[in-house]
Amino acid sequence: MNNFELYNPVNYVFGKGQIEKLKDLVPSNTKILIAYGGGSIFKNGVYDQVKAALGTQFEENNIVEFGGIEPNPRYETLMKAVAIIRDQKIGFVLAVGGGSVIDGTKFISAAVNYKGDAAEILRKRILFTDLAEVIPFGTVLTLPATGSEMNSGAVVTINETQEKLTLGGSALFPKFSIVDPTVITSLPKRQLQNGVVDAFTHVMEQYLTYTHDALLQDRIAEGILQTLVEIGPKVVENPTDYKLASNFVWSATMALNGLIQKGVPSDWATHMIGHELTALYEIDHARTLAIIGPNLYKVMFETKKDKLAQFGKRVWNIQEGSTEEIAKKAIEKTVEFFHTMGMKTKLSENTDDYAKTADFIVNRFEERGWKALGEKQNITPEKVREIVEMSY
């Protein structure tokens, strides 16, 4: 097992009716910015619950609202919130939404006190480790998928240049996250499908590398994958079932709160390639992962086949055949699962304008100096091209 440090200071508040605890979690005598997305919180009742919980703060005019944070949050939009915080001397941000709103809030938190061009935070992948450098924030989760409610990473799109880039650091953990599984009852089926596949692929990025001696991490990862396979199709059809909803939400958090990544190698090339598809074509993030992931496993088969076979035996219960045969069947079962979850796993099924996609992505990676991706740093630009072209 590799050496590691585990630090996760998030106060994770889970269950029915927990939004009412907001009044005890947000700081008093501090002006608060409530950040949200396209307005679904007004339709599903979450805004009313937040307002009821923060009644005194609203009455004292300590609340400023900022809406319109997009799916795949835009740098340009987030900088408007940064300007408001600076101008009105706001001391705390409350993100009410899904992963995009929370990711956007992390960028806002980092950018407020940043000296210089805030786009550098993304382009230089600056890590924030000093709490004095950021504005504190908390979250009320409305869409489980990304695990952003319990980690310190974020992804933001610079619209002008069509770049989807990351930021993070130990100072960018939420102070608290309220997670009420009942909020998923109003989500569209497509968003629930996306959430399951997003969480599934988050686990795969940290699990599907090569065999190693971190036995517990493997078992936890496999448990999350098995749970998502079991409940994923059901929760999409029955989001009011609290057993399904609560296990889905907790699985999505566990998939990317840092626990299963400790002491093990990790990949993340599927995400790095998938981000480019979202930036280019506005394909839902989870759907880009369903396009790229299986093709990456095929192209990198020789270095991943042992772990693929373990995955096939333990998650898909494929017990007969050679290592190669079980590994190949595991990829097939994964694609079948993605199809069950409503994913179209070819790029050509998601956009007509795909002919030069591989050229664009390879050129962009080379411009950034990304010439060695994956857990073994063996996913070269040539491999990236092969992976993308296989998705056509």
XYZ file of C-alpha atoms in Angstrom:
392
model
C 0.000 0.000 0.000
C 1.298 3.464 -0.879
C 1.944 6.066 1.827
C -0.929 8.508 2.243
C -2.473 11.247 4.344
C -6.217 11.354 4.900
C -7.701 14.759 5.671
C -11.403 15.433 5.281
C -12.849 18.068 7.623
C -16.365 18.201 6.104
C -19.249 18.087 8.562
C -21.497 15.742 6.554
C -25.125 16.086 7.657
C -27.204 13.291 6.126
C -30.897 12.407 6.140
C -34.468 13.588 5.987
C -35.257 17.104 7.177
C -31.654 18.073 7.826
C -31.872 21.389 5.985
C -33.451 22.857 9.094
C -30.022 22.565 10.782
C -28.666 25.329 8.530
C -29.348 27.953 11.164
C -26.812 26.297 13.448
C -24.226 25.671 10.732
C -23.836 29.010 8.958
C -21.878 31.743 10.755
C -23.853 34.422 12.569
C -23.317 38.132 12.047
C -21.870 37.418 8.599
C -23.228 38.400 5.222
C -23.975 35.284 3.167
C -24.132 34.712 -0.583
C -26.515 31.935 -1.600
C -25.325 30.485 -4.915
C -27.576 28.304 -7.049
C -28.166 27.203 -10.626
C -31.049 27.524 -13.043
C -33.809 27.862 -10.470
C -34.881 24.271 -9.807
C -34.524 24.937 -6.069
C -37.617 27.156 -6.316
C -39.651 24.342 -7.889
C -38.589 21.471 -5.650
C -39.084 23.303 -2.355
C -35.424 23.403 -1.342
C -35.257 27.195 -1.499
C -38.249 27.464 0.828
C -36.579 25.087 3.280
C -33.352 27.091 3.158
C -35.227 30.354 3.655
C -37.163 28.935 6.594
C -33.966 27.679 8.212
C -32.205 31.025 7.714
C -35.221 33.161 8.557
C -33.375 35.534 10.879
C -30.581 36.088 8.373
C -33.121 36.996 5.670
C -34.953 39.348 8.032
C -31.710 41.151 8.863
C -30.811 41.514 5.157
C -27.697 39.406 5.609
C -28.480 37.313 2.518
C -27.486 38.033 -1.097
C -28.595 35.659 -3.836
C -26.671 34.712 -6.961
C -28.325 32.404 -9.472
C -27.602 31.173 -12.949
C -24.554 28.963 -12.356
C -24.580 26.635 -15.330
C -24.124 22.890 -15.602
C -20.373 22.781 -16.241
C -20.015 26.152 -14.466
C -18.559 28.970 -16.526
C -15.595 31.009 -15.342
C -17.211 34.120 -16.801
C -20.392 33.647 -14.741
C -18.518 32.836 -11.551
C -16.437 35.985 -11.791
C -19.669 37.998 -11.512
C -20.256 36.366 -8.124
C -16.658 37.125 -7.151
C -17.274 40.812 -7.921
C -20.418 40.841 -5.759
C -18.590 39.266 -2.817
C -15.761 41.768 -3.055
C -18.118 44.720 -3.419
C -20.514 43.749 -0.621
C -17.901 42.295 1.724
C -19.610 38.919 1.953
C -17.973 36.492 4.378
C -19.603 33.125 3.626
C -21.034 31.339 0.587
C -23.820 28.763 0.713
C -23.973 26.563 -2.392
C -27.473 25.172 -2.934
C -27.400 22.776 -5.857
C -25.580 19.888 -7.457
C -21.949 19.350 -8.305
C -21.747 22.212 -10.771
C -22.979 24.782 -8.257
C -20.656 23.383 -5.590
C -17.702 23.286 -8.000
C -18.459 26.852 -9.021
C -18.576 27.884 -5.380
C -15.135 26.382 -4.787
C -13.765 28.521 -7.588
C -15.534 31.586 -6.191
C -14.071 30.830 -2.762
C -10.570 30.660 -4.218
C -10.872 33.625 -6.578
C -12.163 36.305 -4.190
C -8.794 36.973 -2.541
C -6.620 35.885 -5.458
C -4.200 38.524 -6.667
C -3.938 38.700 -10.424
C -5.854 37.039 -13.253
C -8.205 34.502 -11.661
C -8.097 32.375 -14.817
C -4.590 31.399 -13.688
C -6.208 29.365 -10.915
C -7.491 27.018 -13.613
C -4.766 27.221 -16.222
C -1.964 26.741 -13.689
C -3.974 24.259 -11.574
C -3.135 26.190 -8.414
C -3.661 24.327 -5.141
C -5.157 26.277 -2.229
C -3.941 25.044 1.154
C -4.212 28.152 3.340
C -7.679 28.785 4.786
C -6.829 32.480 5.051
C -6.680 32.654 1.256
C -10.275 31.546 0.641
C -13.834 32.467 1.562
C -15.484 29.713 3.663
C -18.536 27.963 2.243
C -21.058 25.239 2.944
C -23.397 23.249 0.721
C -26.937 21.973 0.473
C -26.837 19.155 -2.061
C -29.713 18.801 -4.530
C -28.201 16.463 -7.133
C -25.957 13.530 -6.151
C -23.268 12.633 -8.685
C -19.908 14.289 -8.285
C -19.062 13.899 -4.599
C -18.168 17.590 -4.586
C -20.069 17.971 -1.310
C -17.320 16.037 0.496
C -14.139 16.746 -1.431
C -11.921 19.705 -2.271
C -11.751 19.432 -6.066
C -13.696 21.248 -8.752
C -13.996 21.562 -12.519
C -14.759 24.879 -14.243
C -15.156 25.783 -17.932
C -13.581 28.854 -19.490
C -16.215 29.569 -22.115
C -14.091 31.863 -24.266
C -11.502 29.178 -25.011
C -13.690 26.068 -24.561
C -11.424 24.733 -21.808
C -12.691 22.593 -18.961
C -10.076 22.750 -16.195
C -9.622 21.771 -12.569
C -8.743 23.385 -9.258
C -8.516 22.224 -5.674
C -6.525 22.062 -2.463
C -7.122 21.260 1.195
C -8.516 24.760 1.869
C -11.439 24.095 -0.498
C -13.359 21.517 1.505
C -16.879 22.660 2.432
C -17.309 23.556 6.088
C -20.451 21.439 6.040
C -22.693 19.664 3.572
C -26.351 18.940 4.141
C -27.478 15.903 2.160
C -31.182 15.022 2.223
C -31.861 12.054 -0.099
C -35.501 13.060 -0.542
C -34.470 15.965 -2.801
C -33.904 13.539 -5.687
C -37.637 12.852 -6.037
C -38.089 15.868 -8.300
C -35.051 15.261 -10.511
C -35.522 14.409 -14.190
C -34.719 10.826 -15.141
C -31.752 11.966 -17.247
C -30.078 13.618 -14.263
C -30.544 10.522 -12.126
C -29.056 8.372 -14.886
C -26.128 10.756 -15.134
C -25.581 10.699 -11.389
C -25.337 6.918 -11.223
C -22.899 6.687 -14.148
C -20.828 9.608 -12.875
C -20.422 7.970 -9.468
C -19.689 4.582 -11.055
C -16.911 6.037 -13.208
C -15.435 7.976 -10.290
C -14.906 4.655 -8.561
C -13.484 3.068 -11.709
C -10.892 5.828 -12.085
C -9.521 4.969 -8.643
C -10.032 1.199 -8.807
C -9.448 -0.015 -12.372
C -5.686 0.385 -12.587
C -3.496 -2.613 -11.734
C -3.488 -5.173 -8.936
C -1.877 -4.010 -5.689
C -1.950 -4.760 -1.985
C -4.521 -2.213 -0.776
C -7.094 -4.908 -0.105
C -9.587 -2.860 1.880
C -9.721 -0.020 -0.641
C -10.491 -2.557 -3.374
C -13.287 -4.111 -1.344
C -14.820 -0.730 -0.522
C -14.622 0.304 -4.184
C -16.199 -2.955 -5.309
C -18.944 -2.503 -2.725
C -19.813 0.900 -4.121
C -19.820 -0.462 -7.680
C -22.030 -3.410 -6.697
C -24.434 -1.079 -4.921
C -24.716 1.223 -7.936
C -25.296 -1.734 -10.258
C -28.013 -3.043 -7.933
C -29.879 0.184 -7.267
C -29.014 2.366 -10.290
C -31.773 1.284 -12.687
C -34.274 1.074 -9.818
C -33.648 4.534 -8.361
C -34.144 6.114 -11.780
C -37.631 4.607 -11.929
C -38.455 4.939 -8.206
C -36.688 7.998 -6.769
C -39.296 8.279 -3.986
C -38.116 4.966 -2.520
C -36.002 6.172 0.411
C -33.944 2.981 0.610
C -32.877 3.426 -3.002
C -32.444 7.194 -2.742
C -30.385 7.126 0.437
C -28.041 4.410 -0.811
C -27.594 6.172 -4.144
C -26.751 9.507 -2.530
C -24.295 7.957 -0.065
C -22.648 5.908 -2.830
C -22.123 9.053 -4.908
C -20.469 10.771 -1.957
C -18.307 7.764 -1.089
C -17.203 7.441 -4.705
C -15.210 10.655 -4.525
C -14.661 11.782 -0.950
C -11.041 10.629 -1.051
C -11.332 7.440 0.984
C -10.965 4.806 -1.748
C -8.137 6.769 -3.408
C -5.805 6.555 -0.418
C -2.849 4.218 -0.751
C -3.672 3.186 -4.311
C -2.794 4.251 -7.885
C -5.437 6.148 -9.827
C -6.062 6.909 -13.479
C -8.339 9.908 -14.325
C -7.566 9.832 -18.062
C -11.219 9.025 -18.813
C -12.203 12.260 -17.091
C -9.504 14.328 -18.766
C -10.603 13.167 -22.219
C -14.278 13.344 -21.332
C -13.948 16.957 -20.180
C -12.902 17.897 -23.689
C -16.041 16.333 -25.169
C -18.187 18.408 -22.819
C -16.252 21.563 -23.628
C -16.564 20.904 -27.369
C -20.085 19.546 -27.699
C -21.902 20.257 -24.407
C -22.420 16.519 -23.915
C -23.428 15.777 -20.317
C -20.343 14.980 -18.239
C -21.494 11.489 -17.248
C -22.294 10.663 -20.857
C -18.780 11.574 -21.948
C -17.466 9.141 -19.340
C -19.691 6.384 -20.705
C -18.307 7.100 -24.182
C -14.625 7.171 -23.234
C -14.292 4.739 -20.322
C -14.934 1.397 -22.054
C -12.789 2.387 -25.034
C -9.947 3.375 -22.739
C -10.170 -0.045 -21.068
C -9.936 -1.689 -24.495
C -6.982 0.369 -25.716
C -5.102 -0.051 -22.417
C -6.184 -3.677 -22.053
C -2.742 -5.216 -21.582
C -1.881 -3.034 -18.581
C -5.363 -3.197 -17.045
C -6.430 -6.781 -17.798
C -5.572 -8.223 -14.377
C -7.653 -5.599 -12.594
C -10.386 -5.919 -15.217
C -10.528 -9.636 -14.467
C -10.782 -8.952 -10.724
C -13.547 -6.446 -11.473
C -15.296 -9.050 -13.630
C -15.152 -11.729 -10.942
C -16.094 -9.597 -7.957
C -18.548 -7.071 -9.398
C -20.073 -8.943 -12.352
C -19.667 -12.476 -10.921
C -17.970 -13.770 -14.082
C -16.229 -16.917 -12.848
C -15.405 -18.937 -15.953
C -12.699 -18.291 -18.508
C -9.118 -17.094 -18.707
C -7.944 -13.765 -17.335
C -8.278 -12.231 -20.803
C -11.744 -13.673 -21.371
C -13.082 -12.510 -18.007
C -11.538 -9.056 -18.518
C -13.183 -8.668 -21.923
C -16.537 -9.844 -20.589
C -16.218 -7.294 -17.760
C -15.927 -4.485 -20.323
C -18.963 -5.847 -22.159
C -20.984 -5.983 -18.932
C -19.989 -2.400 -18.144
C -21.199 -1.205 -21.537
C -24.453 -3.123 -21.042
C -24.914 -1.430 -17.668
C -24.320 1.989 -19.207
C -26.941 1.194 -21.856
C -29.355 0.139 -19.104
C -28.699 3.527 -17.506
C -29.720 5.320 -20.707
C -26.227 6.095 -21.983
C -25.288 6.214 -25.669
C -21.738 4.936 -25.625
C -20.539 6.122 -29.037
C -19.522 9.706 -29.752
C -21.307 9.500 -33.112
C -24.561 8.856 -31.226
C -24.122 12.077 -29.267
C -22.996 14.516 -31.967
C -22.771 14.634 -35.757
C -19.684 16.836 -35.678
C -17.134 14.295 -34.479
C -14.776 13.706 -37.421
C -11.878 15.832 -36.140
C -12.437 15.307 -32.414
C -9.344 13.173 -31.867
C -7.117 15.723 -33.620
C -8.512 18.549 -31.498
C -8.099 16.743 -28.185
C -4.593 15.470 -28.935
C -3.477 18.934 -30.034
C -4.934 20.517 -26.920
C -3.257 17.990 -24.621
C 0.087 18.493 -26.347
C -0.254 22.288 -26.001
C -0.733 21.811 -22.254
C 2.178 19.404 -22.015
C -0.080 16.473 -21.116
C 1.949 13.744 -22.800
C 1.690 10.962 -20.233
C -1.655 10.182 -18.579
C -3.000 7.317 -16.499
C -1.825 5.368 -13.474
C 1.350 4.274 -15.275
C 1.776 7.478 -17.262
C 1.557 5.324 -20.394
C -1.463 6.910 -22.064
C 0.391 8.876 -24.709
C -1.123 11.282 -27.251
C -1.195 8.365 -29.704
C -3.197 6.298 -27.209
C -5.555 9.244 -26.609
C -6.150 9.432 -30.349
C -6.879 5.702 -30.508
C -9.288 5.905 -27.562
C -11.223 8.822 -29.059
C -11.340 7.376 -32.558
C -12.564 4.036 -31.192
C -15.535 5.942 -29.723
C -16.717 7.080 -33.175
